[in-house]
Tab-separated table of C-alpha atoms and ligand atoms in Angstrom:
chain	number	residue	atom	x	y	z
O	103	MET	CA	-7.033	22.629	13.477
O	104	GLU	CA	-7.196	22.356	10.280
O	105	LEU	CA	-7.737	19.151	8.519
O	106	PRO	CA	-4.574	16.650	8.181
O	107	VAL	CA	-3.189	16.377	4.987
O	108	LEU	CA	-1.589	13.112	3.327
O	109	VAL	CA	0.677	13.990	0.684
O	110	ILE	CA	0.954	11.841	-1.547
O	111	GLY	CA	2.562	10.996	-5.126
O	112	ASN	CA	1.281	9.400	-8.004
O	113	LYS	CA	-1.610	7.317	-7.750
O	114	ASN	CA	-0.567	4.843	-10.871
O	115	TYR	CA	3.010	4.390	-9.697
O	116	SER	CA	3.350	5.403	-5.770
O	117	SER	CA	2.655	2.238	-3.753
O	118	TRP	CA	3.900	3.576	-0.965
O	119	SER	CA	1.575	6.577	-1.029
O	120	LEU	CA	-1.213	3.876	-1.560
O	121	ARG	CA	-0.924	2.091	2.131
O	122	PRO	CA	-1.395	4.642	4.103
O	123	TRP	CA	-4.019	6.662	1.732
O	124	LEU	CA	-6.122	3.022	1.596
O	125	ALA	CA	-6.007	2.479	5.439
O	126	LEU	CA	-7.269	5.870	6.650
O	127	LYS	CA	-10.114	6.241	4.013
O	128	GLN	CA	-11.041	2.681	5.718
O	129	ALA	CA	-11.045	4.117	9.263
O	130	GLY	CA	-13.069	6.711	7.682
O	131	PHE	CA	-9.964	9.336	8.695
O	132	ALA	CA	-10.671	12.660	7.543
O	133	PHE	CA	-8.116	14.028	5.747
O	134	GLU	CA	-6.967	16.391	2.847
O	135	GLU	CA	-4.680	15.216	0.287
O	136	VAL	CA	-2.073	16.972	-1.754
O	137	ARG	CA	-0.257	14.814	-5.064
O	138	ILE	CA	2.697	15.297	-5.834
O	139	SER	CA	4.114	14.073	-9.650
O	140	LEU	CA	7.035	12.156	-8.807
O	141	ASP	CA	9.288	12.531	-12.120
O	142	SER	CA	9.557	16.565	-12.705
O	143	SER	CA	12.174	19.006	-12.071
O	144	GLU	CA	10.359	20.276	-8.895
O	145	THR	CA	9.107	17.130	-7.366
O	146	ARG	CA	12.472	16.749	-4.478
O	147	ALA	CA	11.574	20.451	-3.731
O	148	GLN	CA	7.718	20.014	-3.808
O	149	ILE	CA	8.264	17.044	-1.395
O	150	LEU	CA	10.676	18.690	0.570
O	151	ALA	CA	8.333	21.005	1.224
O	152	TYR	CA	6.375	19.007	3.379
O	153	SER	CA	8.243	15.960	4.361
O	154	PRO	CA	11.909	15.694	5.724
O	155	SER	CA	12.687	12.818	4.468
O	156	GLY	CA	12.227	13.757	0.973
O	157	LYS	CA	9.802	11.354	0.003
O	158	VAL	CA	6.006	10.690	-0.046
O	159	PRO	CA	3.929	9.887	1.781
O	160	VAL	CA	4.008	12.315	4.529
O	161	LEU	CA	1.159	13.021	6.958
O	162	THR	CA	1.196	16.681	8.366
O	163	HIS	CA	-1.375	17.251	11.165
O	164	GLY	CA	-0.787	20.687	12.372
O	165	LYS	CA	2.476	21.377	13.221
O	166	LEU	CA	3.117	17.749	13.422
O	167	ARG	CA	4.973	15.740	10.424
O	168	ILE	CA	4.808	12.083	10.252
O	169	TRP	CA	6.937	10.426	7.196
O	170	GLU	CA	6.936	6.255	6.675
O	171	SER	CA	3.968	5.076	5.680
O	172	LEU	CA	3.811	2.490	8.743
O	173	ALA	CA	4.102	5.185	11.029
O	174	ILE	CA	1.492	7.550	9.369
O	175	CYS	CA	-0.925	4.403	9.618
O	176	GLU	CA	-0.047	3.527	13.283
O	177	TYR	CA	-0.950	7.056	14.014
O	178	VAL	CA	-4.284	6.908	12.566
O	179	ALA	CA	-4.944	3.838	14.189
O	180	GLU	CA	-4.011	4.961	17.912
O	181	GLN	CA	-6.510	8.651	16.760
O	182	LEU	CA	-9.124	6.214	15.835
O	183	PRO	CA	-9.136	2.960	17.926
O	184	GLU	CA	-12.887	2.243	17.370
O	185	ALA	CA	-12.111	2.054	13.794
O	186	GLY	CA	-10.673	-1.402	14.753
O	187	LEU	CA	-6.977	-0.886	12.363
O	188	TRP	CA	-4.971	-3.488	14.253
O	189	PRO	CA	-6.514	-6.859	15.564
O	190	ALA	CA	-8.116	-6.175	19.059
O	191	ASP	CA	-6.331	-9.328	20.221
O	192	PRO	CA	-2.628	-8.660	21.416
O	193	ALA	CA	-0.935	-11.692	20.188
O	194	VAL	CA	-2.385	-11.357	17.090
O	195	ARG	CA	-1.856	-7.764	16.265
O	196	ALA	CA	1.689	-8.831	17.111
O	197	VAL	CA	1.591	-11.213	14.211
O	198	ALA	CA	-0.262	-8.273	12.028
O	199	ARG	CA	2.207	-6.085	13.141
O	200	ALA	CA	5.049	-8.245	12.024
O	201	ALA	CA	3.283	-9.018	8.228
O	202	SER	CA	3.561	-5.154	7.861
O	203	CYS	CA	6.741	-4.296	9.040
O	204	GLU	CA	7.969	-7.526	6.455
O	205	MET	CA	6.412	-5.988	3.988
O	206	HIS	CA	7.384	-2.483	4.626
O	207	ALA	CA	11.104	-4.074	5.501
O	208	GLY	CA	11.401	-6.333	2.733
O	209	PHE	CA	10.456	-7.830	-0.400
O	210	ALA	CA	13.383	-5.382	-2.574
O	211	ALA	CA	13.569	-7.916	-5.543
O	212	LEU	CA	9.351	-7.776	-6.077
O	213	ARG	CA	9.420	-4.142	-5.365
O	214	ALA	CA	12.493	-3.602	-8.064
O	215	GLY	CA	11.103	-6.140	-10.505
O	216	MET	CA	7.785	-5.553	-10.368
O	217	PRO	CA	7.185	-2.057	-9.426
O	218	MET	CA	3.856	-0.443	-9.362
O	219	ASP	CA	2.000	0.544	-12.057
O	220	THR	CA	-1.365	-0.132	-11.899
O	221	ARG	CA	-3.020	0.558	-15.207
O	222	ALA	CA	-0.121	-2.040	-16.952
O	223	ARG	CA	-0.415	-5.328	-17.960
O	224	HIS	CA	3.370	-6.779	-18.176
O	225	THR	CA	4.879	-10.228	-19.420
O	226	HIS	CA	7.891	-10.408	-18.158
O	227	TRP	CA	7.995	-14.000	-17.398
O	228	PRO	CA	9.881	-15.888	-16.432
O	229	MET	CA	10.748	-13.372	-13.283
O	230	PRO	CA	14.198	-13.912	-11.765
O	231	PRO	CA	14.485	-16.334	-8.771
O	232	ALA	CA	14.438	-13.458	-6.302
O	233	VAL	CA	11.482	-12.346	-7.389
O	234	MET	CA	9.595	-15.542	-7.463
O	235	ASP	CA	10.726	-16.794	-3.662
O	236	ASP	CA	9.454	-12.866	-2.756
O	237	ILE	CA	6.031	-13.776	-4.536
O	238	ASP	CA	6.135	-17.374	-2.885
O	239	ARG	CA	6.843	-16.085	0.480
O	240	ILE	CA	3.687	-13.772	0.245
O	241	ALA	CA	1.707	-16.138	-0.630
O	242	ASN	CA	2.712	-18.417	1.692
O	243	LEU	CA	2.501	-15.324	4.579
O	244	TRP	CA	-1.017	-14.156	3.031
O	245	ARG	CA	-2.439	-17.896	3.414
O	246	ARG	CA	-1.127	-18.528	6.828
O	247	CYS	CA	-2.231	-15.705	8.178
O	248	ARG	CA	-5.937	-16.661	6.289
O	249	MET	CA	-5.957	-20.076	7.830
O	250	GLU	CA	-4.733	-19.261	11.809
O	251	TYR	CA	-6.163	-15.586	12.119
O	252	GLY	CA	-8.914	-15.248	9.207
O	253	ASN	CA	-11.955	-16.478	11.028
O	254	GLY	CA	-13.176	-17.176	8.060
O	255	GLY	CA	-13.270	-13.572	7.012
O	256	ASP	CA	-12.276	-11.860	3.957
O	257	PHE	CA	-8.946	-10.426	4.856
O	258	LEU	CA	-5.909	-10.969	6.631
O	259	PHE	CA	-7.012	-11.070	9.890
O	260	GLY	CA	-10.539	-11.401	9.550
O	261	ARG	CA	-11.772	-7.997	9.272
O	262	PHE	CA	-9.706	-5.041	7.156
O	263	THR	CA	-6.406	-3.832	9.144
O	264	ILE	CA	-3.186	-2.177	8.055
O	265	ALA	CA	-2.032	-5.447	7.332
O	266	ASP	CA	-3.951	-5.347	4.385
O	267	ALA	CA	-3.493	-2.030	3.519
O	268	MET	CA	0.058	-2.725	3.173
O	269	TYR	CA	0.149	-5.735	0.740
O	270	ALA	CA	-2.714	-3.475	-1.062
O	271	PRO	CA	0.547	-2.762	-3.926
O	272	VAL	CA	1.236	-6.281	-4.329
O	273	VAL	CA	-2.458	-6.763	-5.441
O	274	THR	CA	-2.478	-4.436	-8.087
O	275	ARG	CA	1.496	-5.956	-9.067
O	276	PHE	CA	0.413	-9.782	-9.024
O	277	ILE	CA	-2.562	-8.448	-11.387
O	278	SER	CA	-0.423	-6.244	-13.624
O	279	TYR	CA	2.543	-9.029	-13.602
O	280	GLY	CA	-0.233	-11.747	-14.011
O	281	VAL	CA	0.732	-13.484	-11.264
O	282	LEU	CA	-1.320	-17.019	-10.758
O	283	LEU	CA	-2.762	-17.837	-7.499
O	284	ASP	CA	-4.818	-20.229	-5.651
O	285	GLU	CA	-8.746	-20.155	-5.403
O	286	ASP	CA	-8.435	-18.646	-1.237
O	287	LEU	CA	-5.777	-16.112	-2.216
O	288	GLY	CA	-7.635	-14.991	-5.768
O	289	GLN	CA	-10.828	-14.314	-3.329
O	290	TYR	CA	-8.755	-12.277	-0.856
O	291	CYS	CA	-7.311	-10.174	-3.463
O	292	GLU	CA	-10.865	-9.533	-5.013
O	293	ALA	CA	-12.013	-8.867	-1.702
O	294	LEU	CA	-9.138	-5.926	-1.498
O	295	LEU	CA	-9.944	-4.557	-4.673
O	296	ALA	CA	-13.760	-4.467	-4.430
O	297	LEU	CA	-12.908	-1.985	-1.733
O	298	ALA	CA	-15.163	1.577	-2.500
O	299	PRO	CA	-11.590	3.637	-2.046
O	300	PHE	CA	-9.382	1.456	-3.343
O	301	GLN	CA	-11.764	1.260	-6.461
O	302	ARG	CA	-11.324	4.863	-6.533
O	303	TRP	CA	-7.717	5.018	-6.077
O	304	LEU	CA	-7.280	2.732	-9.091
O	305	GLU	CA	-10.179	5.091	-11.241
O	306	GLU	CA	-7.948	8.332	-10.551
O	307	ALA	CA	-4.830	6.352	-11.377
O	308	ARG	CA	-6.264	5.531	-14.847
O	309	ARG	CA	-7.041	9.366	-15.108
O	310	GLU	CA	-3.588	10.549	-14.260
O	311	ILE	CA	-2.104	12.000	-17.714
O	312	GLU	CA	1.889	11.048	-16.247
O	313	THR	CA	3.816	8.568	-17.426
O	314	ILE	CA	6.966	7.208	-15.315
O	315	ASP	CA	9.171	4.931	-17.540
O	316	ILE	CA	10.123	2.738	-14.148
O	317	PRO	CA	13.447	0.417	-14.787
O	318	ARG	CA	13.499	-2.828	-13.891
O	319	PRO	CA	16.472	-4.881	-13.128
P	292	GSH	N1	9.990	3.815	3.326
P	292	GSH	C1	8.978	5.186	3.005
P	292	GSH	C2	9.396	4.519	1.240
P	292	GSH	C3	8.884	6.086	0.851
P	292	GSH	C4	9.218	6.065	-0.958
P	292	GSH	O1	9.851	5.450	-1.438
P	292	GSH	N2	8.570	7.076	-1.479
P	292	GSH	C5	8.577	7.195	-2.636
P	292	GSH	C6	7.361	7.284	-4.036
P	292	GSH	S1	6.746	5.796	-3.424
P	292	GSH	C7	9.357	8.663	-2.835
P	292	GSH	O2	8.837	9.555	-2.455
P	292	GSH	N3	10.244	9.123	-4.064
P	292	GSH	C8	10.670	10.362	-4.127
P	292	GSH	C9	10.917	10.183	-5.574
P	292	GSH	O3	10.603	9.833	-6.318
P	292	GSH	O4	11.284	11.583	-5.933
P	292	GSH	C10	7.739	4.803	3.180
P	292	GSH	O5	7.618	4.035	3.593
P	292	GSH	O6	6.764	5.323	3.571
């Protein structure tokens, strides 16, 4: 069978693409990558050639099509259980899934008010109250995961898991928008950013030539 293909958007802008891309790279899952620029007249048709939802990311593996970032991560976690993409303990795994689902389903104000643009450095302060609430909730969630389940490791649940991949675009947003964090959470962000695949993604984002004007509310 041919290699799976992960179809993604612009590395500078597509936060949903970053999540499974990082998880798959960290797991050592072999895949090819197809990048579709998200702001052209051909974008929709190009994405629909791969993805029934008309959105990226989508993973194709033979005849299988897996759309939705979190479902792609789950698929690879099951394909490569030895990669430890979820915590081994069922109770901790359930919490890691809850943290991941909360990101996948929530934080609409933060996603709209602080769109991912890894190259940008903004000074849009003060942020609207709903964005501040999302920032506070994320900081509390990270702190609690690290305190209760981190075992002194670098990541939310000690070792890198899908939960870290789900929050990776939040780390780039916190840098772009100058969100200040306490020392422990700052170190968490640095550990995530130091991952070689994350560095590679950011470098490739820097080299992209497209610029997309993302409207902020
Ligand atoms: N819930 C989806 C969200 C996917 C999504 O919204 N992707 C954006 C790019 S980050 C997209 O494909 N937009 C289509 C477009 O801009 O034409 C997931 O988790 O994968």
